[in-house]
Amino acid sequence: MFPDDIQTLARHVIETAVARGLTIATAESCTGGLVAGALTAIAGSSAVVERGFVTYSNAAKTELLGVPAELIKAEGAVSEQVASAMADGALTRSPARVCVSVTGVAGPGGGSADKPVGLVHFGAVGPGGAIHSEHRFGDIGREEVRLASVRVALGLLLDRISA
């Protein structure tokens, strides 16, 4: 289902989380649950994957993760601030100890001069603190933006689990 490199990375995330006794939650917008899907495709993932929030709409970000509607209005859903608030929301609204968030413009439409297709913001939080990452994948196609985002999100989870 997922490319080999994503399966390998997801397996490494699961194994490392098990070894460290840490649970995981995801908060996803443009990936629509693909990060959680990649993790749960790995046998044994139930030991560490606590839950996934698919918050595609702005209302879902506010209702499920507690992202302030005013923040979304001021900064836009695709922003460092909202990605960070999504990760924090997943942490506070679950018993998970490590969380990752993804919000971006997968395309083919929906981009602008300030927020072009392929722009994705990530937030991750864990025992080692919170981090943000911005990637501009370019207009490489919707599926490729989403898969590239899964790779980054898994890498950020591994970083926070290992920190």
Steps between C-alpha positions, in 0.01 A plus 500: 500500500774747597837525325778293655684801643189616686438150637861480620480841665164420663640172634795688648265751667292217650803304620660808656177606670453149642859497628451838670150429626349802321155526343421691180216715367472666160314817397462508124346730247638470144617142558151393604617227737785360290753544782281300738436254219872448441557441871208263545605299194786372718431189708524583867411867453207466741753502783586865433255665258240657727286695251487709187307819439403573140419870512460592137265793559576807706199421718646156576832656597314720747250244630727195528839656572409830661677714239357849551281608207656847533845351445386322185339822375809710577774263379318262266460127546831443321739671740762431763269624772212270405729198452643559848153547650383178334788302652441656841128425471565135420727480803252659739196315362651153519713298739773480232846626590618573144294676232550618144284733292478566127325789323566606144394557141515169314350639179437505220299811595475705815842662486582870502809715456563491877396137546571311179407144417748273674542717812461285812550590866571239765496514877634235733510481877636248745705466817782692329277800426329642195634555149365641175601421144399666173542328166438631151470189289381691195219411264606134470148359502251448778596142582873579500451798734301279735756216495789744546311643797460154653876450474571828677238437768641156577849649519378764743332236715825304509687819596262574789496137617879489497553843662 
